[in-house]
Amino acid sequence: MHLVSCTQFFRKWGLGYNFASYLSLIFNIVILCLVAYSIYVVFRLVLVTVMIFIARKTKTQFDDLLVTNKTAKYIAHLIPLLFIYKAVPIILDRYEYWESVFGKLVGIYIVFLILWIIRTVFNALRDYLKLKPRYSDKPIDSFIQVIMIVLWMVGVTIIISRLFEINQTEILTTFGAVSALIILIFRDIILGFVASIQVSVNDMIRIGDWVTMDKFGADGDVIEINLTTVKVRNFDNTTTTIPTYSLSSDSFQNWRGMLNSDGRRIKRHVLIKTSSIRFLEDVELSKLKNIALISDYIDIQKRDIDAFNAINSIDKSIPINGRNLTNLGLFRKYITQYLHNHRALNQDMIVMCRQLQSTSQGVPIEIYAFSSDKRWENYEYVMSDVFDHVFSSVKYFDLEVYELPSEKEYLK
């Protein structure tokens, strides 16, 4: 039966059958839409109110996130659509063409709406899991995007089969035939999907990690991991977007290991002029003994050297004969002792001062140690403090730091 049938009424006023029939059709559709809208308003009010009430009463935050993502609102849209879908065959039983058109349109809208409802639930689930410390650094967005892509493919298949009345098996067969085209179009998504699995399984990167990738100019914290991209907020507050598959195909630096360790590495060298390196005389050693950190070392080394030279009857008229202490050797020993006495350095990790391969600019003396404080500002302060002392100490050992001549020196 029609909800309202006006054909007789319009014919009574002398209107043609077709015209009266179409007016009746329009009138019935309008009544159907008004009833559906009334159902929507009622159910929206009820569902939203009930969900808000439940969210306030429960301790879990998941239902609060469902409210935030407007899940109840979209479910309220679905109920009147289902009513229209069931009522269309009754209202339009004499209009096969329009029944088919409206039935298909409503069916397609229902599919889209169901997918949208599922999306809001997954978004709420994503936000909920990110609140958990256990999942806060996991690429949840990537997994949700993969699931939604699969669901959208299923939805599109249903829509096409509904719209053109084609069997879904035939559609899947057609998709298989054009798979090469699909792979070409969705290349980044497919590569990103595979890369997301590799990144997750191998725990290569997490949200919050400090990463450096020179190829893309990225140097900062990971703020988002998607199916196709990884967003990095650089330290200058710019944002760099990196293709997810690049993380598995190219090299990048993840500083997570350093942040989780007991110290942040200091590895820097000072260039000493080769011409300033020499053997030390006894008078100079006596003067250097006033430096507390190496006083005992000088005494011990002086006794050993004198005993060795005496036993072997070394001619000390020429300093090169026998064993001798050098100003560079004592300087390295002093810096080593200084590092071991520095409270900001982790003494349970490697602490050393070593000599590297000499260069055309001089002899590099490298400090290799670990700052206990890994925070950037404090780390830089500790490293600067160490090297301030190193540069200030060089002159006490009659050594010179290499640097290019200034304009004034050229003018002399």
Coordinates of C-alpha atoms in Angstrom, one line a residue, residues 18-369:
N18 CA 0.6 10.4 -15.8
F19 CA 0.7 13.9 -14.2
A20 CA -1.4 12.8 -11.3
S21 CA 0.7 9.7 -10.9
Y22 CA 3.9 11.7 -10.8
L23 CA 2.5 14.2 -8.3
S24 CA 1.4 11.3 -6.2
L25 CA 4.9 9.8 -6.4
I26 CA 6.5 13.1 -5.4
F27 CA 4.0 13.6 -2.5
N28 CA 4.7 10.1 -1.2
I29 CA 8.5 10.6 -1.4
V30 CA 8.2 13.9 0.5
I31 CA 6.1 12.2 3.2
L32 CA 8.7 9.4 3.4
C33 CA 11.5 11.9 3.7
L34 CA 9.7 13.8 6.5
V35 CA 9.1 10.5 8.4
A36 CA 12.7 9.5 7.9
Y37 CA 13.9 12.9 9.1
S38 CA 11.7 12.6 12.2
I39 CA 13.1 9.2 12.9
Y40 CA 16.7 10.6 12.5
V41 CA 16.0 13.5 14.9
V42 CA 14.6 11.2 17.5
F43 CA 17.2 8.5 17.3
R44 CA 20.0 11.1 17.1
L45 CA 18.8 12.7 20.3
V46 CA 18.4 9.4 22.1
L47 CA 21.7 7.8 20.9
V48 CA 23.8 10.9 21.5
T49 CA 22.3 11.4 25.0
V50 CA 22.7 7.8 25.9
M51 CA 26.3 7.6 24.7
I52 CA 27.2 10.8 26.6
F53 CA 25.5 9.5 29.7
I54 CA 27.4 6.2 29.4
A55 CA 30.7 8.0 28.7
R56 CA 30.4 10.1 31.9
K57 CA 29.5 7.1 34.1
T58 CA 32.3 4.7 32.9
K59 CA 36.0 5.0 33.7
T60 CA 37.3 4.0 30.3
Q61 CA 38.1 6.7 27.8
F62 CA 37.1 4.7 24.8
D63 CA 33.4 5.7 24.9
D64 CA 34.4 9.4 25.4
L65 CA 36.4 9.1 22.2
L66 CA 33.4 7.6 20.5
V67 CA 31.5 10.7 21.5
T68 CA 34.3 13.0 20.3
N69 CA 34.4 11.2 16.9
K70 CA 30.5 11.5 16.5
T71 CA 29.9 7.8 16.2
A72 CA 26.4 8.0 17.6
K73 CA 25.5 10.8 15.1
Y74 CA 26.4 8.7 12.1
I75 CA 24.6 5.6 13.5
A76 CA 21.5 7.9 13.9
H77 CA 21.8 8.6 10.1
L78 CA 21.8 4.9 9.4
I79 CA 18.5 4.0 11.1
P80 CA 16.2 6.2 8.9
L81 CA 18.2 5.1 5.8
L82 CA 17.3 1.5 6.7
F83 CA 13.7 2.5 7.1
I84 CA 13.7 4.2 3.7
Y85 CA 15.4 1.2 2.1
K86 CA 12.6 -1.1 3.4
A87 CA 9.8 1.4 2.6
V88 CA 10.9 2.2 -1.0
P89 CA 9.5 -1.1 -2.5
I90 CA 6.2 -0.4 -0.8
I91 CA 5.9 3.3 -1.7
L92 CA 7.1 2.8 -5.2
D93 CA 5.6 -0.6 -6.0
R94 CA 3.9 0.7 -9.2
Y95 CA 7.0 2.6 -10.3
E96 CA 9.6 -0.1 -11.1
Y97 CA 12.1 2.3 -12.6
W98 CA 12.1 4.8 -9.8
E99 CA 12.0 2.0 -7.2
S100 CA 15.2 0.6 -8.8
V101 CA 16.9 4.1 -8.9
F102 CA 16.0 5.0 -5.3
G103 CA 16.7 1.6 -4.0
K104 CA 20.2 1.7 -5.6
L105 CA 20.9 5.2 -4.4
V106 CA 19.8 4.4 -0.8
G107 CA 21.8 1.2 -0.8
I108 CA 24.9 2.9 -2.0
Y109 CA 24.5 5.6 0.7
I110 CA 24.0 2.9 3.3
V111 CA 27.3 1.3 2.3
F112 CA 29.2 4.6 2.5
L113 CA 27.6 5.3 5.8
I114 CA 28.5 1.9 7.3
L115 CA 32.1 2.5 6.2
W116 CA 32.1 5.9 7.7
I117 CA 30.8 4.5 11.0
I118 CA 33.5 1.9 11.0
R119 CA 36.0 4.6 10.3
T120 CA 34.9 6.7 13.4
V121 CA 35.1 3.6 15.6
F122 CA 38.7 2.9 14.3
N123 CA 39.6 6.6 14.9
A124 CA 38.3 6.3 18.4
L125 CA 40.3 3.1 18.9
R126 CA 43.4 4.8 17.5
D127 CA 43.1 7.7 19.9
Y128 CA 42.5 5.3 22.8
L129 CA 45.5 3.2 22.1
K130 CA 47.7 6.3 21.8
L131 CA 46.8 7.2 25.3
K132 CA 48.3 3.8 26.5
P133 CA 52.1 4.0 27.1
R134 CA 52.4 0.5 25.6
Y135 CA 51.0 1.6 22.2
S136 CA 51.9 5.3 22.2
D137 CA 55.0 4.7 20.0
K138 CA 53.4 2.1 17.6
P139 CA 52.4 3.0 14.0
I140 CA 48.7 2.5 14.7
D141 CA 47.7 4.9 11.9
S142 CA 49.3 2.6 9.3
F143 CA 47.4 -0.5 10.5
I144 CA 44.1 1.3 10.6
Q145 CA 44.7 2.7 7.1
V146 CA 45.4 -0.8 5.8
I147 CA 42.2 -2.1 7.3
M148 CA 40.2 0.8 5.9
I149 CA 41.7 0.3 2.4
V150 CA 40.5 -3.3 2.5
L151 CA 37.1 -2.3 3.7
W152 CA 36.8 0.4 1.0
M153 CA 37.7 -2.1 -1.6
V154 CA 35.0 -4.4 -0.4
G155 CA 32.6 -1.4 -0.2
V156 CA 33.4 -0.3 -3.8
T157 CA 32.9 -3.9 -5.0
I158 CA 29.5 -4.0 -3.3
I159 CA 28.5 -0.6 -4.8
I160 CA 29.6 -1.5 -8.3
S161 CA 27.7 -4.9 -8.1
R162 CA 24.7 -3.1 -6.8
L163 CA 24.8 -0.2 -9.3
F164 CA 25.3 -2.3 -12.4
E165 CA 23.8 -5.6 -11.1
I166 CA 27.1 -7.4 -11.7
N167 CA 28.2 -10.5 -9.7
Q168 CA 30.9 -9.7 -7.2
T169 CA 33.0 -12.6 -8.4
E170 CA 33.1 -11.1 -11.9
I171 CA 34.2 -7.8 -10.4
L172 CA 37.0 -9.4 -8.6
T173 CA 38.1 -11.2 -11.7
T174 CA 38.1 -7.9 -13.6
F175 CA 40.2 -6.4 -10.8
G176 CA 42.7 -9.3 -11.2
A177 CA 42.9 -8.5 -14.9
V178 CA 43.8 -4.9 -14.3
S179 CA 46.0 -5.6 -11.3
A180 CA 49.1 -4.2 -13.1
L181 CA 47.3 -0.9 -13.5
I182 CA 46.2 -1.0 -9.9
I183 CA 49.8 -1.7 -8.7
L184 CA 50.9 1.3 -10.8
I185 CA 48.3 3.6 -9.4
F186 CA 48.6 2.5 -5.8
R187 CA 52.4 1.9 -5.9
D188 CA 53.1 4.2 -2.9
I189 CA 50.3 2.6 -0.9
I190 CA 51.6 -0.9 -1.6
L191 CA 55.2 0.0 -0.9
G192 CA 54.1 1.9 2.3
F193 CA 52.1 -1.1 3.4
V194 CA 55.0 -3.5 3.1
A195 CA 57.4 -0.9 4.7
S196 CA 54.9 -0.4 7.6
I197 CA 55.0 -4.1 8.4
Q198 CA 58.8 -4.2 8.2
V199 CA 59.1 -1.0 10.4
S200 CA 56.7 -2.5 13.0
V201 CA 58.1 -6.0 13.0
N202 CA 61.7 -4.9 13.2
D203 CA 60.9 -2.0 15.6
M204 CA 62.9 0.3 13.4
I205 CA 61.1 3.5 14.3
R206 CA 58.5 4.7 16.8
I207 CA 56.5 7.8 17.4
G208 CA 58.6 10.1 19.5
D209 CA 62.0 8.8 18.2
W210 CA 64.6 11.3 17.2
V211 CA 65.7 10.4 13.7
T212 CA 68.1 12.0 11.2
M213 CA 67.8 11.4 7.5
D214 CA 70.0 13.7 5.4
K215 CA 68.4 12.7 2.1
F216 CA 65.1 14.3 3.1
G217 CA 66.6 17.0 5.4
A218 CA 64.9 15.4 8.4
D219 CA 66.4 15.9 11.9
G220 CA 63.9 15.8 14.7
D221 CA 61.2 13.8 16.4
V222 CA 58.7 11.5 14.7
I223 CA 55.2 12.8 15.3
E224 CA 53.2 10.5 13.0
I225 CA 53.6 7.2 11.1
N226 CA 51.1 6.7 8.3
L227 CA 50.7 4.1 5.6
T228 CA 52.6 6.2 3.0
T229 CA 54.4 8.8 5.0
V230 CA 56.3 9.5 8.2
K231 CA 56.1 13.0 9.6
V232 CA 59.2 14.4 11.4
R233 CA 59.0 17.7 13.4
N234 CA 62.5 19.1 13.0
F235 CA 64.3 21.1 15.7
D236 CA 63.6 24.3 13.8
N237 CA 59.9 23.5 14.1
T238 CA 59.5 22.7 10.4
T239 CA 57.9 19.5 9.3
T240 CA 59.5 17.0 7.0
T241 CA 57.5 14.2 5.3
I242 CA 59.4 11.0 4.5
P243 CA 57.9 8.2 2.4
T244 CA 57.5 5.1 4.6
Y245 CA 59.1 2.8 2.2
S246 CA 62.3 5.0 2.2
L247 CA 62.8 3.9 5.8
S248 CA 63.4 0.3 4.7
S249 CA 65.2 1.1 1.4
D250 CA 67.5 4.0 2.5
S251 CA 69.6 4.5 5.6
F252 CA 68.7 6.8 8.4
Q253 CA 69.9 7.4 12.0
N254 CA 67.7 6.7 14.9
W255 CA 68.9 8.2 18.2
R256 CA 66.6 6.0 20.4
G257 CA 69.5 3.8 21.5
M258 CA 71.4 6.8 22.7
L259 CA 68.4 8.1 24.6
N260 CA 67.9 4.7 26.2
S261 CA 71.6 4.3 27.1
D262 CA 73.4 5.7 30.2
G263 CA 75.2 8.5 28.3
R264 CA 75.4 10.7 25.2
R265 CA 78.7 10.5 23.4
I266 CA 81.2 13.3 23.1
K267 CA 83.6 12.7 20.2
R268 CA 85.6 15.8 19.2
H269 CA 89.3 16.6 18.6
V270 CA 91.7 19.4 18.9
L271 CA 94.5 19.9 16.3
I272 CA 98.0 20.4 17.9
K273 CA 100.7 22.0 15.8
T274 CA 103.4 19.4 15.1
S275 CA 106.2 21.9 15.5
S276 CA 105.2 22.5 19.1
I277 CA 105.7 18.9 20.2
R278 CA 109.0 18.1 21.9
F279 CA 110.8 16.4 24.7
L280 CA 110.7 17.9 28.2
E281 CA 113.7 18.9 30.3
D282 CA 114.0 18.2 34.0
V283 CA 113.4 21.9 34.8
E284 CA 110.2 21.8 32.9
L285 CA 109.1 18.6 34.6
S286 CA 109.7 20.1 38.0
K287 CA 107.4 23.0 37.0
L288 CA 104.7 20.7 35.6
K289 CA 104.7 18.7 38.9
N290 CA 102.7 21.6 40.3
I291 CA 99.7 20.5 38.3
A292 CA 97.9 18.3 40.8
L293 CA 96.3 15.9 38.4
I294 CA 99.6 14.6 37.0
S295 CA 102.0 15.3 39.8
D296 CA 102.1 11.6 41.0
Y297 CA 102.3 10.4 37.4
I298 CA 105.3 12.6 36.7
D299 CA 107.1 11.2 39.8
I300 CA 106.5 7.6 38.9
Q301 CA 107.4 8.0 35.2
K302 CA 110.5 10.1 36.1
R303 CA 111.8 7.3 38.4
D304 CA 111.2 4.6 35.8
I305 CA 112.8 6.6 33.0
D306 CA 115.9 7.5 35.1
A307 CA 116.3 3.9 36.2
F308 CA 116.0 2.6 32.7
N309 CA 118.5 5.2 31.3
A310 CA 121.0 4.5 34.1
I311 CA 120.9 0.7 33.7
N312 CA 121.4 1.0 30.0
S313 CA 124.1 3.8 30.3
I314 CA 122.1 6.1 28.1
D315 CA 123.9 9.3 26.9
K316 CA 121.5 12.0 27.9
S317 CA 123.5 14.9 26.4
I318 CA 121.1 14.5 23.5
P319 CA 117.4 14.3 24.5
I320 CA 116.5 11.9 21.8
N321 CA 118.6 9.1 23.4
G322 CA 116.8 6.7 25.8
R323 CA 113.4 7.3 27.2
N324 CA 111.9 10.7 27.7
L325 CA 108.6 12.4 28.5
T326 CA 107.0 14.7 25.9
N327 CA 104.8 17.7 26.4
L328 CA 102.1 16.1 24.2
G329 CA 102.2 12.8 26.2
L330 CA 101.8 14.7 29.5
F331 CA 99.0 16.8 28.0
R332 CA 97.1 13.6 27.0
K333 CA 97.6 12.2 30.5
Y334 CA 96.4 15.4 32.0
I335 CA 93.3 15.5 29.9
T336 CA 92.6 11.8 30.7
Q337 CA 92.8 12.6 34.4
Y338 CA 90.7 15.7 34.0
L339 CA 87.9 13.6 32.2
H340 CA 88.0 11.0 34.9
N341 CA 87.4 13.7 37.5
H342 CA 84.6 15.4 35.6
R343 CA 81.3 14.8 37.5
A344 CA 79.1 15.4 34.4
L345 CA 80.7 12.4 32.5
N346 CA 79.6 8.8 33.0
Q347 CA 82.7 7.0 34.4
D348 CA 81.1 3.6 33.8
M349 CA 81.4 4.2 30.1
I350 CA 84.4 4.7 27.9
V351 CA 86.5 7.8 28.9
M352 CA 89.7 8.4 27.0
C353 CA 91.9 11.0 25.3
R354 CA 93.6 9.5 22.2
Q355 CA 95.9 10.6 19.4
L356 CA 94.6 10.2 15.9
Q357 CA 96.5 10.0 12.5
S358 CA 98.4 13.2 11.9
T359 CA 97.2 15.5 9.2
S360 CA 98.6 18.5 7.2
Q361 CA 97.0 20.7 9.9
G362 CA 98.6 18.9 12.8
V363 CA 98.1 16.1 15.2
P364 CA 94.5 15.5 16.3
I365 CA 94.0 14.8 20.0
E366 CA 90.5 13.4 20.4
I367 CA 88.3 13.3 23.5
Y368 CA 86.0 10.3 23.6
A369 CA 83.6 10.2 26.6

